[in-house]
Amino acid sequence: MRRILVTGGLGQIGSELVPFLRDKYGKENVIVADIREPTDDVGPFVKLDVRKEEDILKILKEEDIDTIYHLAAILSAKGEQNPQLAFHVNIVGMFNILEAGRKKGVERIMVPSSIAAFGPETPKDNTPNDTILKPRTMYGVSKVTGELLALYYWEKYGLDVRGVRYPGIISWKAPPGGGTTDYAVEIFYYAIRGEKYTCFLREDATLPMMYMPDAIKAITMLADAPAENLIHRADFNIAAMSFSPKELVEEIRKYVDFEVEYKPDYRQKIADSWPRTIDDSAARKEWGWKPDYDMPAMVKDMIENLKRKLNF
Ligand code: NAD
Ligand code: SER
C-alpha cells in the first residue's frame, strides 16, 4: 500500500495528478497539501507551507507517508516578479521536503524540474539531457538546485528522488499558475469565446510543450521505473511537441476563428533563454518514455473539452 502526499496539490498539475493517483491507490491514501484552502471538496487535504520543515515532518509522520509528489512551487514569470519568494518556496521548500523525507524515511520523492533549468548558453535545438545549465531566472536557478539536491540526497543518504524536466504543460481542467508558457492555455479560452487574444510572446517564440495526460503519464511512469535502470535522477528531459504561438493559432483556427495580436512583454526574455526542441533519448532508454499526444491531437482534445466546459 502507498501513502502519498502531493504538495502544491491544488495547482495545475496537482489537480489532475491527484485523481490519477487516487484511482490507483485509493482516495484516502492520497493527501493533497497546499498553502491555499480548497474552494471545493478535494478529498483528504492538509494546509501546508513547504517553507516550514517541522510542519512537513509532522504531516509525514501523522499520515505515515511513504511517497511525496512535491509540486509546490512559484513558476517562472511569477518568480521573476518576486525572486525572493521563489527562492524561499522553491529552494528552501525543496530542501525542507528532502530533510523531512530523510528524517521520516520516505521511500520516494517525485519532483518536477523544468526546461527552465536551461539557459541562454544551452544548445536550443534537440537540447541534450546533459548540457550547460546556466539559467538566468530565479525559477531556473531553483530547478537546477533541486536537480543537484536530488542527486546529492540519493548518493549521500540513498533517498530515492526522481523527476522530469517538464516542458510547458497544457490542460483544460485547472488554470496554469504564472509561467511563461501560460499563453498556450489562455489562448484556447479566448478562441472558444471568439474574443481577441493578446499574446505576451512573439509569434515565432517556439517552445517545447506537453499535454497534461502525457505529463501525468511521465511522472508516474518514472515513479514506477526500476531503480537499477536509472542513470539520471531528477533531471530527465522529456519531449512531446514544440510550436510557436503562430503555429498554435493556425491549428486552433481549423476549429474556431479568432483574432490574435502579439505584444511581447518581460516573459519574452525568459522564453528566449529556453530551448526550442528537446532530446529525450535518456528518458526513452532508461524508463521507456514515449508521449501519446502531438500538437494536432492536443488541440483537438483541448477544443472539445473546453467547449463542453464553457458551454459553447
Ligand atoms: P501551479 O502554480 O499551478 O501550482 C503550484 C501550487 O503550489 C499552487 O497550488 C500553490 O498554491 C502552491 N504553493 C505555492 N507556494 C506554496 C507553499 N509555500 N507551500 C505549499 N504550497 C505552495 O504549478 P504547477 O504548474 O502545478 O507545477 C507543479 C510543478 O511542476 C512545479 O514544480 C513546477 O515548477 C513544475 N512545472 C510545471 C510546468 C507547467 O507548465 N505547469 C512546467 C515545468 C515544470
Ligand atoms: N511552464 C513553466 C513556466 O513557464 C515551465 O517550467 O514557468
mmCIF file of C-alpha atoms and ligand atoms in Angstrom:
data_model
loop_
_atom_site.group_PDB
_atom_site.id
_atom_site.type_symbol
_atom_site.label_atom_id
_atom_site.label_comp_id
_atom_site.label_asym_id
_atom_site.label_seq_id
_atom_site.Cartn_x
_atom_site.Cartn_y
_atom_site.Cartn_z
ATOM 1 C CA MET A 1 0.000 0.000 0.000
ATOM 2 C CA ARG A 2 1.168 3.535 -0.728
ATOM 3 C CA ARG A 3 0.553 6.635 1.407
ATOM 4 C CA ILE A 4 1.126 9.659 -0.805
ATOM 5 C CA LEU A 5 1.440 13.388 -0.086
ATOM 6 C CA VAL A 6 1.072 15.796 -3.020
ATOM 7 C CA THR A 7 2.417 19.249 -2.136
ATOM 8 C CA GLY A 8 1.071 22.112 -4.247
ATOM 9 C CA GLY A 9 -1.724 19.648 -4.975
ATOM 10 C CA LEU A 10 -4.297 22.354 -5.796
ATOM 11 C CA GLY A 11 -2.225 23.638 -8.729
ATOM 12 C CA GLN A 12 -2.424 22.952 -12.452
ATOM 13 C CA ILE A 13 -0.631 19.587 -12.363
ATOM 14 C CA GLY A 14 -1.790 18.504 -8.897
ATOM 15 C CA SER A 15 -5.444 18.945 -9.895
ATOM 16 C CA GLU A 16 -5.034 16.135 -12.427
ATOM 17 C CA LEU A 17 -2.293 14.070 -10.787
ATOM 18 C CA VAL A 18 -4.277 13.621 -7.556
ATOM 19 C CA PRO A 19 -7.350 11.979 -9.207
ATOM 20 C CA PHE A 20 -4.997 9.735 -11.195
ATOM 21 C CA LEU A 21 -3.164 8.615 -8.041
ATOM 22 C CA ARG A 22 -6.431 8.182 -6.144
ATOM 23 C CA ASP A 23 -7.787 5.886 -8.865
ATOM 24 C CA LYS A 24 -4.674 3.789 -8.494
ATOM 25 C CA TYR A 25 -4.033 3.847 -4.729
ATOM 26 C CA GLY A 26 -7.394 4.798 -3.177
ATOM 27 C CA LYS A 27 -8.842 8.184 -2.229
ATOM 28 C CA GLU A 28 -7.838 8.038 1.442
ATOM 29 C CA ASN A 29 -4.204 7.205 0.588
ATOM 30 C CA VAL A 30 -3.523 10.361 -1.410
ATOM 31 C CA ILE A 31 -3.403 13.575 0.619
ATOM 32 C CA VAL A 32 -3.441 16.983 -1.003
ATOM 33 C CA ALA A 33 -1.281 19.633 0.680
ATOM 34 C CA ASP A 34 -1.288 23.282 -0.320
ATOM 35 C CA ILE A 35 -0.765 26.732 1.168
ATOM 36 C CA ARG A 36 -4.183 27.698 -0.262
ATOM 37 C CA GLU A 37 -7.508 26.488 1.101
ATOM 38 C CA PRO A 38 -9.503 24.451 -1.441
ATOM 39 C CA THR A 39 -12.633 26.113 -2.804
ATOM 40 C CA ASP A 40 -14.487 22.824 -3.166
ATOM 41 C CA ASP A 41 -14.248 19.276 -1.842
ATOM 42 C CA VAL A 42 -10.854 17.868 -2.817
ATOM 43 C CA GLY A 43 -10.901 14.849 -0.510
ATOM 44 C CA PRO A 44 -8.192 14.387 2.138
ATOM 45 C CA PHE A 45 -6.438 17.776 2.462
ATOM 46 C CA VAL A 46 -3.920 19.442 4.760
ATOM 47 C CA LYS A 47 -2.914 23.063 4.765
ATOM 48 C CA LEU A 48 0.883 23.204 4.470
ATOM 49 C CA ASP A 49 3.544 25.801 3.775
ATOM 50 C CA VAL A 50 6.619 23.986 2.437
ATOM 51 C CA ARG A 51 8.826 26.735 3.853
ATOM 52 C CA LYS A 52 8.227 25.127 7.268
ATOM 53 C CA GLU A 53 10.173 21.881 7.624
ATOM 54 C CA GLU A 54 8.701 20.984 11.029
ATOM 55 C CA ASP A 55 5.174 21.150 9.622
ATOM 56 C CA ILE A 56 6.134 18.876 6.720
ATOM 57 C CA LEU A 57 7.713 16.317 9.054
ATOM 58 C CA LYS A 58 4.670 16.379 11.335
ATOM 59 C CA ILE A 59 2.346 15.555 8.415
ATOM 60 C CA LEU A 60 4.664 12.847 7.061
ATOM 61 C CA LYS A 61 4.612 11.170 10.485
ATOM 62 C CA GLU A 62 0.926 11.676 11.274
ATOM 63 C CA GLU A 63 -0.173 10.376 7.871
ATOM 64 C CA ASP A 64 2.588 7.745 7.639
ATOM 65 C CA ILE A 65 3.578 8.971 4.183
ATOM 66 C CA ASP A 66 5.964 6.854 2.076
ATOM 67 C CA THR A 67 5.821 8.783 -1.216
ATOM 68 C CA ILE A 68 5.860 12.522 -1.882
ATOM 69 C CA TYR A 69 4.987 14.267 -5.131
ATOM 70 C CA HIS A 70 6.493 17.674 -4.466
ATOM 71 C CA LEU A 71 4.685 20.117 -6.769
ATOM 72 C CA ALA A 72 4.587 23.257 -4.599
ATOM 73 C CA ALA A 73 6.451 25.996 -6.459
ATOM 74 C CA ILE A 74 6.432 29.531 -7.784
ATOM 75 C CA LEU A 75 6.626 29.381 -11.581
ATOM 76 C CA SER A 76 8.910 31.319 -13.914
ATOM 77 C CA ALA A 77 7.002 34.544 -14.614
ATOM 78 C CA LYS A 78 5.679 34.937 -11.069
ATOM 79 C CA GLY A 79 9.183 34.101 -9.833
ATOM 80 C CA GLU A 80 10.713 37.000 -11.770
ATOM 81 C CA GLN A 81 8.171 39.329 -10.173
ATOM 82 C CA ASN A 82 9.182 38.093 -6.722
ATOM 83 C CA PRO A 83 12.520 36.251 -6.837
ATOM 84 C CA GLN A 84 12.847 36.246 -3.042
ATOM 85 C CA LEU A 85 9.553 34.367 -2.690
ATOM 86 C CA ALA A 86 10.626 31.955 -5.460
ATOM 87 C CA PHE A 87 13.906 31.306 -3.606
ATOM 88 C CA HIS A 88 12.148 30.509 -0.344
ATOM 89 C CA VAL A 89 9.341 28.371 -1.776
ATOM 90 C CA ASN A 90 11.360 26.578 -4.477
ATOM 91 C CA ILE A 91 14.830 26.208 -2.958
ATOM 92 C CA VAL A 92 14.213 26.271 0.801
ATOM 93 C CA GLY A 93 10.952 24.349 0.232
ATOM 94 C CA MET A 94 12.780 21.643 -1.751
ATOM 95 C CA PHE A 95 15.461 21.382 0.935
ATOM 96 C CA ASN A 96 12.768 21.086 3.609
ATOM 97 C CA ILE A 97 10.992 18.308 1.705
ATOM 98 C CA LEU A 98 14.256 16.394 1.347
ATOM 99 C CA GLU A 99 15.165 16.829 5.010
ATOM 100 C CA ALA A 100 11.704 15.899 6.278
ATOM 101 C CA GLY A 101 11.602 12.958 3.855
ATOM 102 C CA ARG A 102 15.013 11.773 5.024
ATOM 103 C CA LYS A 103 14.058 12.055 8.704
ATOM 104 C CA LYS A 104 10.750 10.234 8.217
ATOM 105 C CA GLY A 105 12.393 7.654 5.946
ATOM 106 C CA VAL A 106 10.056 8.016 2.969
ATOM 107 C CA GLU A 107 10.643 5.627 0.069
ATOM 108 C CA ARG A 108 10.398 8.034 -2.838
ATOM 109 C CA ILE A 109 10.130 11.721 -3.670
ATOM 110 C CA MET A 110 8.961 12.785 -7.126
ATOM 111 C CA VAL A 111 9.773 16.379 -8.037
ATOM 112 C CA PRO A 112 9.313 18.099 -11.383
ATOM 113 C CA SER A 113 12.151 20.102 -12.840
ATOM 114 C CA SER A 114 11.619 22.205 -15.955
ATOM 115 C CA ILE A 115 13.019 23.322 -19.294
ATOM 116 C CA ALA A 116 13.746 26.481 -17.253
ATOM 117 C CA ALA A 117 16.841 24.648 -15.940
ATOM 118 C CA PHE A 118 18.453 25.543 -19.275
ATOM 119 C CA GLY A 119 19.781 28.977 -20.145
ATOM 120 C CA PRO A 120 20.968 31.175 -22.997
ATOM 121 C CA GLU A 121 24.195 29.195 -23.497
ATOM 122 C CA THR A 122 22.381 25.844 -23.782
ATOM 123 C CA PRO A 123 22.011 24.460 -27.341
ATOM 124 C CA LYS A 124 18.462 25.419 -28.359
ATOM 125 C CA ASP A 125 17.624 22.630 -30.766
ATOM 126 C CA ASN A 126 17.411 18.985 -29.757
ATOM 127 C CA THR A 127 18.777 20.115 -26.366
ATOM 128 C CA PRO A 128 20.769 17.222 -24.877
ATOM 129 C CA ASN A 129 19.933 15.802 -21.464
ATOM 130 C CA ASP A 130 23.407 16.530 -20.103
ATOM 131 C CA THR A 131 24.369 20.009 -21.177
ATOM 132 C CA ILE A 132 25.086 23.560 -19.977
ATOM 133 C CA LEU A 133 22.771 24.573 -17.111
ATOM 134 C CA LYS A 134 23.142 28.323 -16.551
ATOM 135 C CA PRO A 135 19.570 29.661 -16.210
ATOM 136 C CA ARG A 136 19.027 33.376 -15.608
ATOM 137 C CA THR A 137 15.678 33.218 -13.822
ATOM 138 C CA MET A 138 15.296 32.522 -10.098
ATOM 139 C CA TYR A 139 12.874 29.762 -11.109
ATOM 140 C CA GLY A 140 15.533 28.171 -13.327
ATOM 141 C CA VAL A 141 18.163 28.522 -10.607
ATOM 142 C CA SER A 142 15.782 26.764 -8.220
ATOM 143 C CA LYS A 143 15.219 23.925 -10.699
ATOM 144 C CA VAL A 144 18.942 23.291 -11.217
ATOM 145 C CA THR A 145 19.419 23.426 -7.434
ATOM 146 C CA GLY A 146 16.589 20.910 -6.999
ATOM 147 C CA GLU A 147 18.118 18.548 -9.567
ATOM 148 C CA LEU A 148 21.506 18.700 -7.833
ATOM 149 C CA LEU A 149 19.997 18.263 -4.363
ATOM 150 C CA ALA A 150 18.117 15.197 -5.632
ATOM 151 C CA LEU A 151 21.389 13.663 -6.791
ATOM 152 C CA TYR A 152 23.106 14.629 -3.541
ATOM 153 C CA TYR A 153 20.441 13.080 -1.304
ATOM 154 C CA TRP A 154 20.438 9.898 -3.400
ATOM 155 C CA GLU A 155 24.209 9.457 -3.203
ATOM 156 C CA LYS A 156 24.616 10.639 0.403
ATOM 157 C CA TYR A 157 21.510 9.148 2.045
ATOM 158 C CA GLY A 158 20.041 6.720 -0.507
ATOM 159 C CA LEU A 159 16.880 8.864 -0.630
ATOM 160 C CA ASP A 160 15.195 7.976 -3.922
ATOM 161 C CA VAL A 161 14.373 11.350 -5.517
ATOM 162 C CA ARG A 162 13.312 11.386 -9.165
ATOM 163 C CA GLY A 163 11.957 13.918 -11.624
ATOM 164 C CA VAL A 164 11.411 15.071 -15.172
ATOM 165 C CA ARG A 165 12.142 18.402 -16.804
ATOM 166 C CA TYR A 166 8.626 19.327 -17.833
ATOM 167 C CA PRO A 167 8.066 21.498 -20.900
ATOM 168 C CA GLY A 168 5.132 23.951 -20.780
ATOM 169 C CA ILE A 169 2.078 21.971 -19.687
ATOM 170 C CA ILE A 170 -1.244 22.467 -21.499
ATOM 171 C CA SER A 171 -4.504 21.458 -19.840
ATOM 172 C CA TRP A 172 -8.176 22.398 -19.613
ATOM 173 C CA LYS A 173 -9.177 21.331 -16.078
ATOM 174 C CA ALA A 174 -7.188 23.797 -13.905
ATOM 175 C CA PRO A 175 -5.577 27.104 -14.899
ATOM 176 C CA PRO A 176 -1.782 27.461 -15.074
ATOM 177 C CA GLY A 177 -0.078 29.194 -12.159
ATOM 178 C CA GLY A 178 2.084 32.014 -13.524
ATOM 179 C CA GLY A 179 4.524 30.605 -16.077
ATOM 180 C CA THR A 180 5.996 31.802 -19.353
ATOM 181 C CA THR A 181 4.131 29.086 -21.268
ATOM 182 C CA ASP A 182 0.700 30.035 -19.846
ATOM 183 C CA TYR A 183 -0.278 31.697 -23.142
ATOM 184 C CA ALA A 184 -0.686 28.223 -24.679
ATOM 185 C CA VAL A 185 -3.571 27.532 -22.276
ATOM 186 C CA GLU A 186 -5.126 31.035 -22.057
ATOM 187 C CA ILE A 187 -5.371 31.336 -25.840
ATOM 188 C CA PHE A 188 -7.905 28.472 -26.037
ATOM 189 C CA TYR A 189 -10.360 30.288 -23.726
ATOM 190 C CA TYR A 190 -10.256 33.393 -25.939
ATOM 191 C CA ALA A 191 -10.510 31.341 -29.135
ATOM 192 C CA ILE A 192 -13.575 29.424 -27.962
ATOM 193 C CA ARG A 193 -15.304 32.598 -26.773
ATOM 194 C CA GLY A 194 -14.430 34.238 -30.096
ATOM 195 C CA GLU A 195 -12.548 37.006 -28.294
ATOM 196 C CA LYS A 196 -9.368 38.732 -29.428
ATOM 197 C CA TYR A 197 -6.262 37.330 -27.679
ATOM 198 C CA THR A 198 -3.197 39.446 -26.919
ATOM 199 C CA CYS A 199 -0.222 37.103 -26.784
ATOM 200 C CA PHE A 200 2.619 38.075 -24.438
ATOM 201 C CA LEU A 201 5.185 36.155 -26.537
ATOM 202 C CA ARG A 202 6.347 36.829 -30.106
ATOM 203 C CA GLU A 203 4.609 34.875 -32.852
ATOM 204 C CA ASP A 204 7.813 32.935 -33.593
ATOM 205 C CA ALA A 205 8.688 32.041 -29.957
ATOM 206 C CA THR A 206 8.970 28.264 -30.349
ATOM 207 C CA LEU A 207 8.956 26.345 -27.062
ATOM 208 C CA PRO A 208 8.648 22.689 -26.009
ATOM 209 C CA MET A 209 5.154 21.815 -24.727
ATOM 210 C CA MET A 210 3.240 18.791 -23.456
ATOM 211 C CA TYR A 211 -0.421 17.869 -22.967
ATOM 212 C CA MET A 212 -1.450 17.072 -19.388
ATOM 213 C CA PRO A 213 -2.221 13.357 -19.905
ATOM 214 C CA ASP A 214 1.389 12.895 -21.034
ATOM 215 C CA ALA A 215 2.670 14.953 -18.087
ATOM 216 C CA ILE A 216 0.834 12.645 -15.671
ATOM 217 C CA LYS A 217 1.984 9.583 -17.576
ATOM 218 C CA ALA A 218 5.628 10.727 -17.452
ATOM 219 C CA ILE A 219 5.921 11.393 -13.731
ATOM 220 C CA THR A 220 4.010 8.267 -12.708
ATOM 221 C CA MET A 221 5.952 6.068 -15.149
ATOM 222 C CA LEU A 222 9.217 7.373 -13.754
ATOM 223 C CA ALA A 223 7.959 6.781 -10.193
ATOM 224 C CA ASP A 224 7.357 3.120 -11.056
ATOM 225 C CA ALA A 225 10.595 2.572 -13.000
ATOM 226 C CA PRO A 226 13.044 0.016 -11.560
ATOM 227 C CA ALA A 227 15.805 1.914 -9.706
ATOM 228 C CA GLU A 228 18.552 -0.186 -11.288
ATOM 229 C CA ASN A 229 17.590 1.113 -14.761
ATOM 230 C CA LEU A 230 18.069 4.779 -13.848
ATOM 231 C CA ILE A 231 21.293 6.624 -14.589
ATOM 232 C CA HIS A 232 19.726 10.076 -14.246
ATOM 233 C CA ARG A 233 17.698 11.159 -11.184
ATOM 234 C CA ALA A 234 15.561 14.329 -11.201
ATOM 235 C CA ASP A 235 16.923 15.666 -14.473
ATOM 236 C CA PHE A 236 15.231 13.704 -17.258
ATOM 237 C CA ASN A 237 14.461 15.629 -20.448
ATOM 238 C CA ILE A 238 11.020 14.674 -21.772
ATOM 239 C CA ALA A 239 9.508 15.885 -25.035
ATOM 240 C CA ALA A 240 6.174 15.682 -26.813
ATOM 241 C CA MET A 241 5.761 18.683 -29.149
ATOM 242 C CA SER A 242 7.255 22.093 -29.915
ATOM 243 C CA PHE A 243 5.458 25.010 -31.533
ATOM 244 C CA SER A 244 5.358 28.786 -31.806
ATOM 245 C CA PRO A 245 2.286 30.903 -30.932
ATOM 246 C CA LYS A 246 1.710 31.411 -34.683
ATOM 247 C CA GLU A 247 1.679 27.668 -35.327
ATOM 248 C CA LEU A 248 -0.710 27.120 -32.409
ATOM 249 C CA VAL A 249 -3.067 29.821 -33.706
ATOM 250 C CA GLU A 250 -3.089 28.208 -37.173
ATOM 251 C CA GLU A 251 -4.048 24.842 -35.662
ATOM 252 C CA ILE A 252 -6.779 26.327 -33.411
ATOM 253 C CA ARG A 253 -8.233 28.207 -36.402
ATOM 254 C CA LYS A 254 -9.039 24.854 -38.013
ATOM 255 C CA TYR A 255 -11.802 24.660 -35.361
ATOM 256 C CA VAL A 256 -12.683 28.234 -34.376
ATOM 257 C CA ASP A 257 -11.918 31.663 -35.787
ATOM 258 C CA PHE A 258 -10.490 34.370 -33.544
ATOM 259 C CA GLU A 259 -8.183 37.362 -33.696
ATOM 260 C CA VAL A 260 -4.678 37.489 -32.203
ATOM 261 C CA GLU A 261 -2.207 40.294 -31.671
ATOM 262 C CA TYR A 262 1.318 39.957 -30.352
ATOM 263 C CA LYS A 263 2.607 42.243 -27.611
ATOM 264 C CA PRO A 264 5.690 40.576 -26.129
ATOM 265 C CA ASP A 265 6.408 41.582 -22.513
ATOM 266 C CA TYR A 266 9.081 40.616 -19.939
ATOM 267 C CA ARG A 267 8.198 36.951 -20.446
ATOM 268 C CA GLN A 268 9.680 37.001 -23.956
ATOM 269 C CA LYS A 269 13.177 37.343 -22.461
ATOM 270 C CA ILE A 270 12.536 34.243 -20.345
ATOM 271 C CA ALA A 271 11.294 32.318 -23.397
ATOM 272 C CA ASP A 272 14.357 33.434 -25.365
ATOM 273 C CA SER A 273 16.591 31.701 -22.814
ATOM 274 C CA TRP A 274 14.829 28.321 -23.149
ATOM 275 C CA PRO A 275 15.231 25.548 -25.750
ATOM 276 C CA ARG A 276 13.095 25.166 -28.853
ATOM 277 C CA THR A 277 13.218 21.365 -29.018
ATOM 278 C CA ILE A 278 14.344 18.673 -26.579
ATOM 279 C CA ASP A 279 16.259 15.412 -26.904
ATOM 280 C CA ASP A 280 14.540 12.947 -24.566
ATOM 281 C CA SER A 281 16.517 9.832 -25.516
ATOM 282 C CA ALA A 282 17.740 9.240 -21.921
ATOM 283 C CA ALA A 283 14.141 9.025 -20.632
ATOM 284 C CA ARG A 284 13.172 6.757 -23.535
ATOM 285 C CA LYS A 285 16.121 4.467 -22.852
ATOM 286 C CA GLU A 286 16.085 4.396 -19.033
ATOM 287 C CA TRP A 287 12.333 4.067 -18.377
ATOM 288 C CA GLY A 288 10.586 3.726 -21.716
ATOM 289 C CA TRP A 289 9.201 7.263 -22.064
ATOM 290 C CA LYS A 290 7.002 7.937 -25.104
ATOM 291 C CA PRO A 291 4.319 10.654 -25.409
ATOM 292 C CA ASP A 292 0.799 9.985 -26.725
ATOM 293 C CA TYR A 293 -0.149 13.498 -27.894
ATOM 294 C CA ASP A 294 1.313 15.619 -30.676
ATOM 295 C CA MET A 295 0.171 19.192 -31.285
ATOM 296 C CA PRO A 296 -2.853 18.497 -33.554
ATOM 297 C CA ALA A 297 -4.146 15.781 -31.180
ATOM 298 C CA MET A 298 -3.725 18.105 -28.191
ATOM 299 C CA VAL A 299 -5.561 20.992 -29.912
ATOM 300 C CA LYS A 300 -8.481 18.744 -30.919
ATOM 301 C CA ASP A 301 -8.854 17.417 -27.380
ATOM 302 C CA MET A 302 -8.497 20.881 -25.776
ATOM 303 C CA ILE A 303 -11.181 22.375 -28.048
ATOM 304 C CA GLU A 304 -13.616 19.517 -27.436
ATOM 305 C CA ASN A 305 -13.207 19.583 -23.656
ATOM 306 C CA LEU A 306 -13.153 23.361 -23.257
ATOM 307 C CA LYS A 307 -16.232 23.812 -25.460
ATOM 308 C CA ARG A 308 -18.071 21.457 -23.130
ATOM 309 C CA LYS A 309 -16.660 23.107 -20.002
ATOM 310 C CA LEU A 310 -17.526 26.630 -21.208
ATOM 311 C CA ASN A 311 -20.901 25.572 -22.631
ATOM 312 C CA PHE A 312 -20.072 26.530 -26.247
HETATM 313 P P1 NAD B 1 0.948 25.758 -10.003
HETATM 314 O O1 NAD B 1 1.468 27.130 -9.852
HETATM 315 O O2 NAD B 1 -0.276 25.550 -10.804
HETATM 316 O O3 NAD B 1 0.716 25.091 -8.580
HETATM 317 C C1 NAD B 1 1.643 25.243 -7.544
HETATM 318 C C2 NAD B 1 0.898 25.085 -6.255
HETATM 319 O O4 NAD B 1 1.826 25.314 -5.183
HETATM 320 C C3 NAD B 1 -0.246 26.095 -6.054
HETATM 321 O O5 NAD B 1 -1.456 25.424 -5.787
HETATM 322 C C4 NAD B 1 0.195 26.950 -4.891
HETATM 323 O O6 NAD B 1 -0.876 27.360 -4.050
HETATM 324 C C5 NAD B 1 1.142 26.006 -4.163
HETATM 325 N N1 NAD B 1 2.120 26.700 -3.308
HETATM 326 C C6 NAD B 1 2.755 27.858 -3.564
HETATM 327 N N2 NAD B 1 3.546 28.187 -2.527
HETATM 328 C C7 NAD B 1 3.424 27.194 -1.618
HETATM 329 C C8 NAD B 1 3.988 26.950 -0.342
HETATM 330 N N3 NAD B 1 4.841 27.821 0.219
HETATM 331 N N4 NAD B 1 3.658 25.815 0.312
HETATM 332 C C9 NAD B 1 2.759 24.942 -0.225
HETATM 333 N N5 NAD B 1 2.171 25.129 -1.419
HETATM 334 C C10 NAD B 1 2.513 26.245 -2.124
HETATM 335 O O7 NAD B 1 2.160 24.863 -10.583
HETATM 336 P P2 NAD B 1 2.082 23.561 -11.476
HETATM 337 O O8 NAD B 1 2.014 24.002 -12.874
HETATM 338 O O9 NAD B 1 1.082 22.631 -10.949
HETATM 339 O O10 NAD B 1 3.560 22.998 -11.257
HETATM 340 C C11 NAD B 1 3.851 21.934 -10.398
HETATM 341 C C12 NAD B 1 5.330 21.639 -10.540
HETATM 342 O O11 NAD B 1 5.638 21.336 -11.910
HETATM 343 C C13 NAD B 1 6.255 22.801 -10.136
HETATM 344 O O12 NAD B 1 7.424 22.289 -9.561
HETATM 345 C C14 NAD B 1 6.591 23.418 -11.465
HETATM 346 O O13 NAD B 1 7.812 24.092 -11.424
HETATM 347 C C15 NAD B 1 6.662 22.206 -12.358
HETATM 348 N N6 NAD B 1 6.499 22.531 -13.752
HETATM 349 C C16 NAD B 1 5.296 22.976 -14.222
HETATM 350 C C17 NAD B 1 5.192 23.303 -15.563
HETATM 351 C C18 NAD B 1 3.912 23.794 -16.135
HETATM 352 O O14 NAD B 1 3.885 24.210 -17.304
HETATM 353 N N7 NAD B 1 2.800 23.772 -15.388
HETATM 354 C C19 NAD B 1 6.300 23.160 -16.420
HETATM 355 C C20 NAD B 1 7.502 22.750 -15.888
HETATM 356 C C21 NAD B 1 7.592 22.399 -14.561
HETATM 357 N N1 SER B 2 5.602 26.227 -17.759
HETATM 358 C C1 SER B 2 6.633 26.592 -16.852
HETATM 359 C C2 SER B 2 6.793 28.064 -16.789
HETATM 360 O O1 SER B 2 6.534 28.682 -17.797
HETATM 361 C C3 SER B 2 7.931 25.947 -17.248
HETATM 362 O O2 SER B 2 8.527 25.458 -16.123
HETATM 363 O O3 SER B 2 7.209 28.572 -15.794
#
